[in-house]
Amino acid sequence: MQFLDESNVAGQTLLRLVSRGNAIIAELLRLSAHIPSVFLGNERRYQALLFDFDYVRKADAYESKIESSAELLELDAEFKENHTDMLKRFYLLFESIYKYGSDFAKYLEDVMEGSFIQVSLENLLLDDSGKQLTCEALYLFGTMLLLLDSRIDGLVRERMLISYLRVMGQNEIPLIDEVCKLCGRTGFSPMKQRPPNYPESYFARLEIPKIVVSMIIGRLRSDDIYNQMKEYPLPDHRSTALANQAQMLYIILYFDPHTLHNEQAVMREIVDKHFPDNWIIVYYLGFVVDLSVAWAPYKAAKTALDNTIDVNNVTTFKNKHWKQVPKLLQDLKELLTEGVLVEQYILEKRSKLLNTLRDCNVTLRWLMLHITNPTRTLKPILSQGVDPDQILLLLLNTAQFEFVLKGAFQTFLDAKQAKWEDLRKESSERVADLSKVFSGETPLMRVKKNERLQKWFAEIANQINLLDYSDTTVAGRKIQQLIQALEEVEQFHQIEGNSQVKGFLRETRKYLQQMVRIVNVTESALVTIAIVTDMSYGWELITEYVGLMQARIKKDPQSVIKFRSTFLKMASILEIPTIRILQANSPDLVSVSQYYSGELVAFVRQVLEVVPKSMFEILNEIIDIQTNKLIELPTKVDKDKLVKQFAQMEERYRLSQLTHAISVFTRGILAMETTLVGVIKVDPKQLLEDGIRKQLVAHISISLHRQLSFQTHKIDEFEARLYSLTSLLDGFRRSFTYIQDYVNIYGLKIWQEEFSRIVNYNVEQECNQFLKKKVMDWQSTYQSESIPIPKFPSPDGSGNFIGRLASELLLHTSISKTTYLDGMSGWYESTTGRELIGMKTFALLMRSVGAFGVTGLDRLLCFMIVRDLGDIINKTRNHLTKTNIGKLLQSMAKTLNPTTSIPENSEKLYGTCLKSTTKLLTFLAESVSNIGQKQLLRRQIANLLKSSCKLDSNMLFCALEVLNKALINDVRAHYRNPESKPYPADDNPLLSELTKYLEHTGINDPFTKIYITTDPIEDFALLVFLLIASQVPKFAYNARLGVLMPKSQKQSFDSTPFIVGVITLLKQFHSINTQKFLSYVGQWIRASLNDQLTMEKKKDMEYPTDVINMLLFLEDFCRLTHMSRKVVEGYVPAYIFDHFSHEGVK
């Protein structure tokens, strides 16, 4: 029974374990690139909540400190809300590493105890598959530990483990102690000196039986466990042939530090076999290690390696490989010449071509490993006279040669049988023709009838027909015999002198020889090519050559076609981690393949990014010409001025040159064929578009960041910045759409999509400050890995450009420094009367940041209002419960009930209550006014969007308006008759989707919006009335402006935002609160007039100022809420309003 048979439990268990190991490493690499910044210490606000393993000893002290602070408790809840998902994923990674190691140790224990039938440790390491998998299992565990320590810092790991422990509790994590022991800090840091006894002490945290480690090292020392030597027959290539098990030895030796320190003979044997001419190796998929540094602390290992890194030997190795480069480049140039690598040549020179392939890859491997990252002592020797561009050229040509050769062999194999049978048929027919010639039936010049030759050729033809393709060994032997027989028959006198017969025989032998060559081409040729061309060692090293690659593409855009084969060569990275996963039929195959393929595609994008970058460098000059130099042609122009003033020949010629340069840059990448990189199909057109989008996003983001950064915070600077941004983006947009036809993209569509994405992402990030559960970059629907939106540090800590824009608008519409005039739809400076923000400003805003920016601003204001309303509700509840205000309001409500009556001693009653609630009412007045300010801005934005939509897309506006009205009518019909008129179901997207359209087109009224849902507050209507009553005396009516103005500039605010804020606050509660509020207002007005009448006893008395202000407040309240005056007259008699006129107000 074979070790990997499905019925072999030992083999399948070990195979699944190794498969799991490869999947764990892929997850480790994936997560290590997405460590939340909070655990790296980049967010100071969370520092008090991050603990290392010291927390375990002082858990109670740390927890009591958190619980004693309300701020820390709130921050802790926010931290857990935002990071639990990522913490769980990281913990599962750490736990899977521990489980992998413990499962492997348990497997070895079971093998040694004889738990598996006919499997012992000895025969496990004698079986080809058994020894491969056993070595791989231990090697992968060591690799996991090294990668874990180098990719995720020890302090970060401890913070994550303790944070997860605090979130879940120890009872929910049974393996937490073992995981912490394995994954705790080691003291290693890539930027610091290596700690003593590292990594052997780290590897010893989970014990692997010493006898097993010793036997594995012995097997790796003595055997070629992967049988690679047959693929590299030359002795000079031995270190390359054994490279895979050499990297395994490097890792596994750390499980046996005694050998590294003391076993000089063993280490000398290992070095002589595996490291005779190389000392920089790859221990896993491009992760490089220099043995001269790594083995320096180990006496035996260092002594054994000294001969390899001797200066004379290093010079010899370097000269030997570097001198190969010109020769190999010349050979590749000849082979890649059009018409050389044809079928016949490849079949005849198969061995020579494969040897060239080996030489190229061995030379390339040695140079890339040793030249790219030399140590300080050896760098002068290795770098002298070496041109990295020549190494890159060798890589490109080698990859192209491999691509052509592999394609040719694959074509041969696909059509192998058909070609072989065609040649057999052709050979048989030619020999049969000769048989007919010698029969005398077919006249041929100077050929006499010869029955013996006739029969002999007929028999040969029959033998050829009997050749069986399925038995290639027998067929090959027979073909050789037939070729020899056909050569010998030429010696006959009758044939020797006949050139026509000899020609027939020569062609027949040629066909038979071709059949032999075709038979010799087997799948093993492709296997050899796959092994020899493996470039997984260069996964990290290749990034050092990206600059050279981009320079080559920039110099010759057409050369990008040659890079396709290089990208395919890099795809060999997928084979090592997935081969065991595929054998085990593991569901991890998709995830692992997607990860490595995604990394490959990211590398492809990085290299080809130079094309869109170069395009945008040229585009900047086009923008300058179109924006600043070309004069726009008017509708009518004098004939004389047309040439002199508007022709601008030089500028237009330069514009044409630049446009052509852009089209040339894109031509090369568009000429590439669609390529399957790993499991991801790469479309060059899509690749180009993504690159263009990335550069566009970067340029727009930089422009928005720079232009919307304010220094003086003056209105003049604000408008100047908006004008500058308008000009900049307009020129950019016009130039971008100008080049769209030359690069085969939809320019305006891309512009709108990316501009929208940039604004929405920045709004989302700005709104995070108002959310308990933040939207992280990896969760955002607007952020993208391939087309990232850049983040910039804020110059004043005010967030991104959308936040700064909102801050400036709020600053210039300040409730304490400006007056809002509803009739003028603008904010005016209280002291000078100068218009600060008006319709002109919002029109400028629309031209600069567009509808997307204005809508984003509106969304941000919504979040601010929600925060302010939440603060009002929470603080009001606290005041009512923690002070006597709640009881006071209850008592007053009883006194004022019913509101249709006039309370006794009303002036004293109201005065006492207002005095007791002064602190709360002062807070409410300012908060409510701030909400009103934002609501007025929202209404202005809605009007702007509505007018813009009517002008630019009237059909869309009308359709949405009609649909909105129809839907409202249907909802009203539902409430009239719920049984026959159902409400839209919860999963029906109609309402939510329509709302988005309505908000983007301004068909909404911010004043009627319900921002939050909250539980009722007892006597809330009375509290709102007291708020109005406390503020009304502070205003005086300005007849010229038609608005209530503050009597004093000190500690005052504008009346209109205050009224709108009150409307918004009442809207968040049941409508009964508004009715009660109006009833209290009406009762107060009647009581005030009654007191005045009692005092003066005149029929034509004037209304008190406070009553007039309250009546003016009610008028504005009705106008802004679109409430009918008849509703208010239910609480305030109509004759009171009739007696009052604006003209009489002073």
Coordinates of C-alpha atoms in Angstrom, one line a residue, residues 811-1016:
L811 CA -17.3 79.2 11.5
H812 CA -18.6 81.8 9.0
T813 CA -22.2 81.1 10.0
S814 CA -21.5 81.4 13.7
I815 CA -24.7 81.9 15.8
S816 CA -22.9 84.5 17.9
K817 CA -21.3 86.6 15.1
T818 CA -23.8 86.4 12.2
T819 CA -27.5 87.1 11.6
Y820 CA -29.4 84.8 9.2
L821 CA -31.9 86.6 7.0
D822 CA -34.4 84.1 5.6
G823 CA -35.6 86.4 2.9
M824 CA -32.0 86.8 1.6
S825 CA -31.0 83.1 2.3
G826 CA -27.8 84.4 3.7
W827 CA -25.7 85.0 6.8
Y828 CA -24.6 88.5 7.5
E829 CA -22.0 89.8 9.9
S830 CA -23.8 91.3 12.9
T831 CA -21.4 94.2 13.3
T832 CA -20.9 95.4 9.7
G833 CA -23.8 93.9 7.9
R834 CA -21.5 92.3 5.3
E835 CA -22.8 89.1 3.7
L836 CA -20.5 86.2 4.7
I837 CA -22.3 83.2 3.3
G838 CA -25.1 83.4 0.8
M839 CA -26.4 81.9 -2.4
K840 CA -23.3 83.0 -4.3
T841 CA -21.1 81.0 -1.8
F842 CA -23.1 77.9 -2.3
A843 CA -23.1 78.2 -6.0
L844 CA -19.3 78.5 -5.8
L845 CA -19.3 75.4 -3.5
M846 CA -21.2 73.5 -6.2
R847 CA -18.8 74.5 -8.9
S848 CA -15.7 73.5 -6.8
V849 CA -16.6 70.2 -5.1
G850 CA -19.6 69.4 -7.3
A851 CA -22.9 67.7 -6.3
F852 CA -21.0 64.8 -4.7
G853 CA -19.1 67.2 -2.4
V854 CA -22.1 69.2 -1.5
T855 CA -24.1 66.0 -0.8
G856 CA -21.2 64.7 1.3
L857 CA -21.2 67.9 3.3
D858 CA -24.9 67.5 3.9
R859 CA -24.3 64.0 5.2
L860 CA -21.6 65.1 7.6
L861 CA -23.9 67.9 8.9
C862 CA -26.5 65.1 9.6
F863 CA -24.1 63.2 11.7
M864 CA -23.2 66.4 13.6
I865 CA -26.9 67.0 14.3
V866 CA -27.4 63.5 15.5
R867 CA -24.4 63.9 17.9
D868 CA -25.8 67.3 19.2
L869 CA -29.3 65.9 19.7
G870 CA -27.9 62.9 21.5
D871 CA -25.9 65.2 23.8
I872 CA -29.1 67.3 24.5
I873 CA -31.2 64.2 25.4
N874 CA -28.5 62.6 27.6
K875 CA -27.6 65.7 29.5
T876 CA -31.3 66.6 29.9
R877 CA -32.1 63.2 31.3
N878 CA -29.1 63.4 33.7
H879 CA -30.3 66.9 35.0
L880 CA -33.8 65.7 35.5
T881 CA -32.8 62.6 37.4
K882 CA -29.8 63.8 39.4
T883 CA -31.2 67.2 40.4
N884 CA -34.6 68.5 41.7
I885 CA -35.5 69.9 38.3
G886 CA -37.6 66.8 37.4
K887 CA -39.7 67.2 40.5
L888 CA -40.0 70.9 39.9
L889 CA -41.3 70.4 36.4
Q890 CA -43.8 67.8 37.7
S891 CA -45.1 70.3 40.3
M892 CA -45.3 73.1 37.8
A893 CA -47.1 70.9 35.3
K894 CA -49.8 70.1 37.9
T895 CA -50.1 73.8 38.7
L896 CA -50.5 74.8 35.0
N897 CA -53.0 72.1 34.3
P898 CA -55.3 72.6 32.6
T899 CA -53.6 74.9 30.2
T900 CA -56.8 76.5 29.2
S901 CA -56.9 78.3 32.5
I902 CA -54.7 81.2 33.8
P903 CA -52.6 80.2 36.8
E904 CA -52.5 82.4 39.9
N905 CA -49.4 84.5 40.6
S906 CA -48.2 83.5 37.1
E907 CA -45.4 86.0 37.0
K908 CA -43.9 84.6 40.3
L909 CA -44.5 81.0 39.2
Y910 CA -42.8 81.4 35.9
G911 CA -40.0 83.4 37.4
T912 CA -39.2 80.9 40.1
C913 CA -39.2 78.0 37.7
L914 CA -36.9 79.9 35.2
K915 CA -34.5 80.8 37.9
S916 CA -34.3 77.2 39.1
T917 CA -33.5 75.8 35.6
T918 CA -31.1 78.6 34.5
K919 CA -28.1 76.3 34.1
L920 CA -29.9 73.7 32.1
L921 CA -31.7 76.2 29.9
T922 CA -28.4 78.0 29.1
F923 CA -26.9 74.8 27.9
L924 CA -30.1 73.9 25.9
A925 CA -30.2 77.4 24.3
E926 CA -26.7 77.2 22.9
S927 CA -27.0 73.5 21.8
V928 CA -30.4 74.1 20.1
S929 CA -29.1 77.1 18.3
N930 CA -26.1 75.1 17.0
I931 CA -28.5 72.4 15.7
G932 CA -30.6 75.1 14.0
Q933 CA -27.4 76.6 12.4
K934 CA -26.6 73.2 10.8
Q935 CA -30.3 72.7 9.8
L936 CA -30.3 76.0 8.0
L937 CA -27.1 75.0 6.1
R938 CA -28.8 71.7 5.2
R939 CA -31.8 73.5 3.9
Q940 CA -29.6 75.8 1.8
I941 CA -27.8 72.7 0.4
A942 CA -31.1 71.0 -0.4
N943 CA -32.3 74.1 -2.3
L944 CA -28.9 74.2 -4.2
L945 CA -29.2 70.6 -5.2
K946 CA -32.8 71.0 -6.2
S947 CA -32.2 74.0 -8.4
S948 CA -29.1 72.3 -10.0
C949 CA -31.1 69.1 -10.7
K950 CA -34.0 71.0 -12.2
L951 CA -31.5 72.7 -14.6
D952 CA -29.2 69.8 -15.4
S953 CA -31.6 66.9 -15.3
N954 CA -35.2 68.1 -15.2
M955 CA -36.6 64.7 -16.4
L956 CA -35.0 62.9 -13.4
F957 CA -36.2 65.6 -11.0
C958 CA -39.8 65.4 -12.3
A959 CA -39.8 61.6 -12.2
L960 CA -38.5 61.5 -8.6
E961 CA -40.9 64.2 -7.5
V962 CA -43.9 62.4 -8.9
L963 CA -42.7 59.0 -7.5
N964 CA -42.2 60.7 -4.1
K965 CA -45.7 62.2 -4.0
A966 CA -47.3 58.9 -5.2
L967 CA -45.5 57.0 -2.5
I968 CA -46.5 59.4 0.2
N969 CA -50.2 59.1 -1.0
D970 CA -49.9 55.3 -0.8
V971 CA -48.5 55.5 2.8
R972 CA -51.3 57.7 3.8
A973 CA -53.8 55.3 2.2
H974 CA -52.2 52.5 4.2
Y975 CA -52.8 54.3 7.5
R976 CA -56.4 55.0 6.5
N977 CA -57.0 51.4 5.5
P978 CA -54.1 49.1 6.8
E979 CA -55.8 45.9 5.9
S980 CA -56.3 46.5 2.1
K981 CA -53.3 48.9 1.6
P982 CA -50.2 47.1 2.9
Y983 CA -47.0 49.0 3.9
P984 CA -43.8 48.1 2.0
A985 CA -42.1 45.1 3.5
D986 CA -38.9 45.4 5.6
D987 CA -36.9 43.7 2.8
N988 CA -38.3 46.0 0.2
P989 CA -35.5 48.4 -0.9
L990 CA -37.9 51.0 -2.4
L991 CA -38.0 53.4 0.5
S992 CA -34.3 53.3 1.3
E993 CA -33.2 53.6 -2.3
L994 CA -35.7 56.4 -3.1
T995 CA -34.5 58.3 -0.1
K996 CA -30.9 58.3 -1.4
Y997 CA -32.1 59.7 -4.7
L998 CA -34.3 62.3 -3.0
E999 CA -31.4 63.5 -0.8
H1000 CA -29.0 63.8 -3.7
T1001 CA -31.5 65.9 -5.7
G1002 CA -32.6 68.1 -2.8
I1003 CA -36.2 66.8 -2.7
N1004 CA -36.3 66.8 1.1
D1005 CA -37.0 69.1 4.0
P1006 CA -34.3 68.9 6.7
F1007 CA -36.7 70.6 9.2
T1008 CA -39.1 67.6 9.2
K1009 CA -36.4 65.0 9.4
I1010 CA -36.4 62.6 12.4
Y1011 CA -32.7 62.1 13.3
I1012 CA -32.9 59.9 16.4
T1013 CA -35.4 57.7 18.2
T1014 CA -35.6 58.1 21.9
D1015 CA -37.8 57.2 24.9
P1016 CA -40.2 59.9 26.0

